[in-house]
CSV table of C-alpha atoms and ligand atoms in Angstrom, one decimal:
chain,number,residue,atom,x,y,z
Y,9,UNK,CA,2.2,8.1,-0.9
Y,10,UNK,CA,3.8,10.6,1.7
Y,11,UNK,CA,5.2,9.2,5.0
Y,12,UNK,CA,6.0,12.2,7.6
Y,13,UNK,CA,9.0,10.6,9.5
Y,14,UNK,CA,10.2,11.9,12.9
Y,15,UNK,CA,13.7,12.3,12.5
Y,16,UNK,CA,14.7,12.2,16.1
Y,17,UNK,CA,16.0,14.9,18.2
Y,18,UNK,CA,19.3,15.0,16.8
Y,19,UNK,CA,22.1,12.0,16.8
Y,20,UNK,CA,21.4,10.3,12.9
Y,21,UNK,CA,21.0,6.9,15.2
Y,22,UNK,CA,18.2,7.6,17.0
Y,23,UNK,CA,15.7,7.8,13.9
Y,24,UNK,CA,13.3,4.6,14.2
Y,25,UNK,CA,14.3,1.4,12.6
Y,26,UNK,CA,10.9,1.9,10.4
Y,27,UNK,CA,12.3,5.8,9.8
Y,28,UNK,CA,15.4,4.7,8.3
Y,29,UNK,CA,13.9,2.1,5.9
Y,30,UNK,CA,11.0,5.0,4.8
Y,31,UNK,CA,13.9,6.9,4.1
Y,32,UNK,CA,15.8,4.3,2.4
Y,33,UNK,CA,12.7,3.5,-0.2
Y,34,UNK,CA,11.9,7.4,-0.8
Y,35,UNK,CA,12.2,9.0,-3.8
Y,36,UNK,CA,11.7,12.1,-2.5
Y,37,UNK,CA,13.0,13.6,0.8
Y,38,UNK,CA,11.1,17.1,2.1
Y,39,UNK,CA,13.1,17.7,5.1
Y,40,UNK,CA,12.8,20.5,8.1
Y,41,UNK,CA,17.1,21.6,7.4
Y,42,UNK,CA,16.5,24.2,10.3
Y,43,UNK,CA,16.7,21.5,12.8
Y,44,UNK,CA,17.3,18.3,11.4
Y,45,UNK,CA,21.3,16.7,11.1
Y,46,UNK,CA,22.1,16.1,7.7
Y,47,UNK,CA,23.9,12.9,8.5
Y,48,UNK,CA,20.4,11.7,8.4
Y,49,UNK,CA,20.5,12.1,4.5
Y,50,UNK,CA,22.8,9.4,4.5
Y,51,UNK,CA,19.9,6.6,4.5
Y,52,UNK,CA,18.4,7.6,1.3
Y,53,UNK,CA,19.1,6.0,-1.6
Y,54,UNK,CA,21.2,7.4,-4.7
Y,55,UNK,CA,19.1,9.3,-6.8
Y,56,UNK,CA,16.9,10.4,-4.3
Y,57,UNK,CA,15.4,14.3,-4.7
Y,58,UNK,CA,16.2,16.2,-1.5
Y,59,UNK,CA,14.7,19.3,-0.8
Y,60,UNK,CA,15.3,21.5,2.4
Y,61,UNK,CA,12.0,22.9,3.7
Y,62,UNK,CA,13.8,25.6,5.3
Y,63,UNK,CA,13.4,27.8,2.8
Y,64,UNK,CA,10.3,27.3,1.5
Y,65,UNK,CA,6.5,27.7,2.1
Y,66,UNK,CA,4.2,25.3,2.9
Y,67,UNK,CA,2.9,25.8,-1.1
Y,68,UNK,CA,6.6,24.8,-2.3
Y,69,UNK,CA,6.2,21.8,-0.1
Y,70,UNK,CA,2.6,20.3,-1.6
Y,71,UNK,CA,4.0,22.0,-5.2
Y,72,UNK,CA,6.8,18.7,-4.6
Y,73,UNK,CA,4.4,16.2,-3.1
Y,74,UNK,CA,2.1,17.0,-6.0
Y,75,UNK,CA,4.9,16.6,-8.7
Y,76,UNK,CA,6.2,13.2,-7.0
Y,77,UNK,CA,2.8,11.9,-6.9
Y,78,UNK,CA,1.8,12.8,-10.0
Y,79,UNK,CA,4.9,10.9,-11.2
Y,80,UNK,CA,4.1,7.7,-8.8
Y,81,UNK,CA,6.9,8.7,-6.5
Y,82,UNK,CA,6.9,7.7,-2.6
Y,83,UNK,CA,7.8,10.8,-0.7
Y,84,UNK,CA,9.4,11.5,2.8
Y,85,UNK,CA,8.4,14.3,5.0
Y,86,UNK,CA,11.4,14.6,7.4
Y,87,UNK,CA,10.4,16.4,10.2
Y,88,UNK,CA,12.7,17.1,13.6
Y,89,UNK,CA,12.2,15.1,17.0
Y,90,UNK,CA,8.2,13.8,16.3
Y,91,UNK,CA,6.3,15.7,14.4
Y,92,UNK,CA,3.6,16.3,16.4
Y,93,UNK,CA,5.2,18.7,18.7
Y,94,UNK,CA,5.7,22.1,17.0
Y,95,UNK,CA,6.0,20.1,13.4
Y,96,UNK,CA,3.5,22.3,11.5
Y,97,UNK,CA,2.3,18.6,10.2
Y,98,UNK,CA,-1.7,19.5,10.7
Y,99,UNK,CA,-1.9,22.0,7.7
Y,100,UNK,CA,-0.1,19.3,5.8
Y,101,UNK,CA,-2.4,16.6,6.7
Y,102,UNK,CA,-5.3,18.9,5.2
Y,103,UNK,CA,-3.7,20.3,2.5
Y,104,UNK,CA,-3.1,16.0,1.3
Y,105,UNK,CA,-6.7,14.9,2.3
Y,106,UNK,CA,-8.3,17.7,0.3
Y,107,UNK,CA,-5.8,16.5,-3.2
Y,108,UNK,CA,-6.4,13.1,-2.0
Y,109,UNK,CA,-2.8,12.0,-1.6
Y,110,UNK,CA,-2.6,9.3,1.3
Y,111,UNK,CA,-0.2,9.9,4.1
Y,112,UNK,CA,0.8,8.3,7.3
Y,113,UNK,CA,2.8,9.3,9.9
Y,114,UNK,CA,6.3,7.5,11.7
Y,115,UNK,CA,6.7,8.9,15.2
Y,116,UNK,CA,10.4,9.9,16.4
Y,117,UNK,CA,12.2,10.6,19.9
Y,118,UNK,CA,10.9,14.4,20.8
Y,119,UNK,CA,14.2,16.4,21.8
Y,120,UNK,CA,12.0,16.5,25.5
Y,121,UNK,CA,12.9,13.0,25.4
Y,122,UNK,CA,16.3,13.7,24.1
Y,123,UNK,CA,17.0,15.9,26.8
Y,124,UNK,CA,15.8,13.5,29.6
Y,125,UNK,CA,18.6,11.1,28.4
Y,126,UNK,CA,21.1,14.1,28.7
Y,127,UNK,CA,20.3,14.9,32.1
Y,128,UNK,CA,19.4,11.5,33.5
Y,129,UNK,CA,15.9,13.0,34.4
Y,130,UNK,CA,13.1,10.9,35.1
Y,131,UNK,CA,9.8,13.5,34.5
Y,132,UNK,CA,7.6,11.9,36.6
Y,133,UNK,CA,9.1,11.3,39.6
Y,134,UNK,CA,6.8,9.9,42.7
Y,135,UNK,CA,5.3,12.2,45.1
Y,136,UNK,CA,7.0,14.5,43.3
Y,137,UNK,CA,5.7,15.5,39.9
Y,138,UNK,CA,3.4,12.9,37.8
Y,139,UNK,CA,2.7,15.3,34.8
Y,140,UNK,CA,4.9,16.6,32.2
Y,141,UNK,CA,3.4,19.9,30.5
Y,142,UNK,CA,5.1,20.7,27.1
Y,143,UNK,CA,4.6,24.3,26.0
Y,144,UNK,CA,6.7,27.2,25.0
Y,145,UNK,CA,6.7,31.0,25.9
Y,146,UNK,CA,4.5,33.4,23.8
Y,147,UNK,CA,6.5,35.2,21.0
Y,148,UNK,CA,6.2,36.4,17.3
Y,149,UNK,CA,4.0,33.1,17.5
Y,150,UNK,CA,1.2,33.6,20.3
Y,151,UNK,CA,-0.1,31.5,23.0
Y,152,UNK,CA,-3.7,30.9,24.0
Y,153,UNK,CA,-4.0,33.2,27.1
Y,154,UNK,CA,-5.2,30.4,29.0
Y,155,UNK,CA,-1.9,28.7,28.9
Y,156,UNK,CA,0.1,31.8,30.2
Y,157,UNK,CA,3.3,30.0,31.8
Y,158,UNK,CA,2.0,31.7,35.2
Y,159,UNK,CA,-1.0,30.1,34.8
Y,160,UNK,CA,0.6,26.6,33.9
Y,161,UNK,CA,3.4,27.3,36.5
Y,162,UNK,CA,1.0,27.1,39.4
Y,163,UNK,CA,0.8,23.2,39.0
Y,164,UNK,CA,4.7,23.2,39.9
Y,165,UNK,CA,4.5,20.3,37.8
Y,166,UNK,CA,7.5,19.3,35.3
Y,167,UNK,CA,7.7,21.7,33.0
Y,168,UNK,CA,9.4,21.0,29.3
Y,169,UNK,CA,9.9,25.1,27.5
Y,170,UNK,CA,10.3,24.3,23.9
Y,171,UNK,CA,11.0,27.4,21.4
Y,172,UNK,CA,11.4,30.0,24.0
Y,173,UNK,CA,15.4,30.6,24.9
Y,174,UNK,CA,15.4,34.0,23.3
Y,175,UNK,CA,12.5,35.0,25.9
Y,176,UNK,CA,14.5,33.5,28.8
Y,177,UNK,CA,13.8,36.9,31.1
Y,178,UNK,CA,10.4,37.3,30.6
Y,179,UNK,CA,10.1,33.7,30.9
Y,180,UNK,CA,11.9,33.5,34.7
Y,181,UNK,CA,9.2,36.2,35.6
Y,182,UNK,CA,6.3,34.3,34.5
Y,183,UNK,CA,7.7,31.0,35.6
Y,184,UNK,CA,8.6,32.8,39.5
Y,185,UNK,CA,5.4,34.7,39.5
Y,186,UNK,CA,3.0,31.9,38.6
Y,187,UNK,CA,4.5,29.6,41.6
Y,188,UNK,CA,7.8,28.1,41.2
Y,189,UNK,CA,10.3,28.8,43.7
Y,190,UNK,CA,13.1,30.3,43.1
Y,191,UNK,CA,15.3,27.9,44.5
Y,192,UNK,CA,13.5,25.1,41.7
Y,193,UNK,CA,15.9,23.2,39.7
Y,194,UNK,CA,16.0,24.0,36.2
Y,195,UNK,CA,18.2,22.9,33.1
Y,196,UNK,CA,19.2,24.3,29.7
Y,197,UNK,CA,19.8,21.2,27.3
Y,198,UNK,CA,21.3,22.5,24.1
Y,199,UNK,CA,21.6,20.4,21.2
Y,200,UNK,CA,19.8,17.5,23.1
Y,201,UNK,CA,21.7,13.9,21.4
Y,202,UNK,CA,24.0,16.0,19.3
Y,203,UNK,CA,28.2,15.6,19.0
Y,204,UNK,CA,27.6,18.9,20.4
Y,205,UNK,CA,25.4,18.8,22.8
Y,206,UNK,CA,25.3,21.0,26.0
Y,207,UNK,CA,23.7,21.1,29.7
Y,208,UNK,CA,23.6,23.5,31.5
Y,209,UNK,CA,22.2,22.9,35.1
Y,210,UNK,CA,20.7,26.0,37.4
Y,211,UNK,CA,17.4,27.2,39.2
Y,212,UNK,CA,14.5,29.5,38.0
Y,213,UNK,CA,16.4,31.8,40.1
Y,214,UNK,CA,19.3,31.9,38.0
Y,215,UNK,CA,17.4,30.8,34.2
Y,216,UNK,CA,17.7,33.8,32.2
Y,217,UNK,CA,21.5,34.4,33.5
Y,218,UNK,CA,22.2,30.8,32.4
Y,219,UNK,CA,20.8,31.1,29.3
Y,220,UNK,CA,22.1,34.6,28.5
Y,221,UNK,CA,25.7,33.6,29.8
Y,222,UNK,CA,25.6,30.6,27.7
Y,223,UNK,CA,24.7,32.6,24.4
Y,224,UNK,CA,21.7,30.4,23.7
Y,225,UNK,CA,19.4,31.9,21.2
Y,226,UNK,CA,17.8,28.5,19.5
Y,227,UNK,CA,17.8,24.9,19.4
Y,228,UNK,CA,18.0,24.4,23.2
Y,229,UNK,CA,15.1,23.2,25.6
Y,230,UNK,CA,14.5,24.5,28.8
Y,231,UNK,CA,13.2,22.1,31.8
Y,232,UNK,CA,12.2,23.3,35.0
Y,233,UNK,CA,10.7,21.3,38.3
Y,234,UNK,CA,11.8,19.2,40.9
Y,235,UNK,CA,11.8,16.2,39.4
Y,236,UNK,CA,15.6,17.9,38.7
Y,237,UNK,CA,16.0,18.1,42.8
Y,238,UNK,CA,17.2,15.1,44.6
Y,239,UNK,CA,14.0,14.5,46.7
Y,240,UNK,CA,11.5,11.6,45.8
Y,241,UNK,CA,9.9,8.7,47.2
Y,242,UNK,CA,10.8,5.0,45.3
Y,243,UNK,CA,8.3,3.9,43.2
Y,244,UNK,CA,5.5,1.6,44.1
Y,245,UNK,CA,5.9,-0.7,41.0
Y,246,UNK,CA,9.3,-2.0,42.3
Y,247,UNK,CA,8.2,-2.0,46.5
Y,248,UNK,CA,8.5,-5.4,47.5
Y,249,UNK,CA,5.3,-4.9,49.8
Y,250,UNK,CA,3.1,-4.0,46.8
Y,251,UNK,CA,1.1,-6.3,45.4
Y,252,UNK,CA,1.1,-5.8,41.3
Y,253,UNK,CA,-0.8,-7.7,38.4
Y,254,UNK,CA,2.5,-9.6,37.8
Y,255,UNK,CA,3.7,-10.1,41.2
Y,256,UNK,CA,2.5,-10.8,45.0
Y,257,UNK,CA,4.0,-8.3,47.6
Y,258,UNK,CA,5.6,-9.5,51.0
Y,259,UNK,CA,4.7,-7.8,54.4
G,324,SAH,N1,9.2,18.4,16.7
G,324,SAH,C1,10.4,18.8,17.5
G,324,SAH,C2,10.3,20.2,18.0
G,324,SAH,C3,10.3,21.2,16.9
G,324,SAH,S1,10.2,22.9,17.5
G,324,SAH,C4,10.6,17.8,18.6
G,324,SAH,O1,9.8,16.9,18.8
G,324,SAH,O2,11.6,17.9,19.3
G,324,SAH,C5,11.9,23.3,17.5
G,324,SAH,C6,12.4,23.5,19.0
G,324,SAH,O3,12.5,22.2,19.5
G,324,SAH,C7,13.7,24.2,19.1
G,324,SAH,O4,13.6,25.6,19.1
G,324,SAH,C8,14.1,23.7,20.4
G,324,SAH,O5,13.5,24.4,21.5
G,324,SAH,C9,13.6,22.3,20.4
G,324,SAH,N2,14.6,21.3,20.0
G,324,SAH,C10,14.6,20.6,18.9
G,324,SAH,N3,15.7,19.8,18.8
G,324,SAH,C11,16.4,20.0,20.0
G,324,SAH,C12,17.5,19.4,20.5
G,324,SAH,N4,18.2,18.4,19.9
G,324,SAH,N5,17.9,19.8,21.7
G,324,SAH,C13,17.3,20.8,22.4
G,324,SAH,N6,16.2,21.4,21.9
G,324,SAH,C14,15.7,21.0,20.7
């Protein structure tokens, strides 16, 4: 059995309950060492195998699944924040139906979520953005042209820029030419839930300076819209003259 376990985005307390026991009971850990704090390591048990899937290929990987299978071993996949965001966990999921090995999947806190908590940000703010869209800027990895960020940035909705702080200047362009105001809050959150993590606050305007200045090349997340401004309307939920499922609403 292989559980793929979302480590978190970075602090070793912010795995799920359910994450920590998988990890406790492996006998295997496979985990992403590119992005994942090694203080997590201390949940498994002594004994455990650990490999680092930084340095291999995604044939070393099912080489060690197959092994620890073939020995009746439980493995753990240990990928950063939740692996469906940029985890590379699809090819994996094949790759185990076709040998037959079952699998399932723990989610974790995305470092978008991690990043939230470091700036205090609420993504979808009312009446001012109610849609979050998660992408990254095209580099050695390409984009679907469809998704160009000028294309998304015409929305002006919330915008969450995974993978894409060495782009940072081409990335202002897009993000300025596609719609955004200059004057648009933005944020840099490096090492979102680290000891060591970072926020830097700025405006589209000013991104790629804030980045460069900063000396950000990886592991940082770059967040753009106004749900960063101070401008909203309260919610709707909490009016006292709405009515909701739960509760009547005064005049
Ligand atoms: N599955 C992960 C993302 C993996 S892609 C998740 O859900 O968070 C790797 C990219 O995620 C990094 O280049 C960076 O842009 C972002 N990232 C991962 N952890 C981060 C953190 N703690 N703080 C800021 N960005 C992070």
């Amino acid at each position: 059995m292989v559980h793929f376990v979302g480590a978190g985005s970075g602090a070793a307390d912010l795995i799920t309950v359910r994450g920590a026991r998988l990890l406790g009971e492996a006998d295997v850990v496979i985990y992403a060492g590119s992005l994942v704090n090694p203080e997590l390591l201390q949940y498994v048990r002594e004994g455990c195998e650990i490999h680092n899937s930084a340095q291999m290929t995604l044939e070393q990987v099912l080489d060690v699944v197959r092994s620890a299978e073939a020995a009746g071993k439980t493995t753990v996949r240990l990928h950063t924040g939740d692996s469906s965001i940029y985890g590379a966990v699809r090819e994996q999921f094949d790759q185990l139906e076709a040998l037959g090995i079952a699998y399932d999947v723990c989610p974790g806190v995305s470092s978008f979520c991690g990043a939230a908590a470091a700036l205090r940000a609420e993504y979808t703010l009312p009446e001012v953005s109610q849609t979050v869209i998660i992408t990254r800027a095209a580099g050695r990895t390409p984009v679907p042209d469809r998704e160009s960020i000028r294309s998304l940035a015409v929305h002006r909705a919330t915008m969450v820029l995974f993978l894409s702080t060495g782009l940072s200047q081409k990335l202002q362009e897009e993000l300025l030419s596609g719609g955004y105001p200059p004057e648009t809050p933005a944020a840099v959150v490096y090492k979102a839930t680290w000891p060591e993590e970072r926020v830097f606050r700025c405006t589209v305007g000013t991104l790629a300076e804030t980045v460069e200045g900063a000396g950000l090349t990886k592991t940082a997340l770059i967040i753009v819209g106004n749900c960063l401004g101070a401008d909203y309307e309260r919610s709707k939920l909490y009016d006292p003259g709405f009515t909701t499922e739960f509760r009547r609403g005064g005049e």
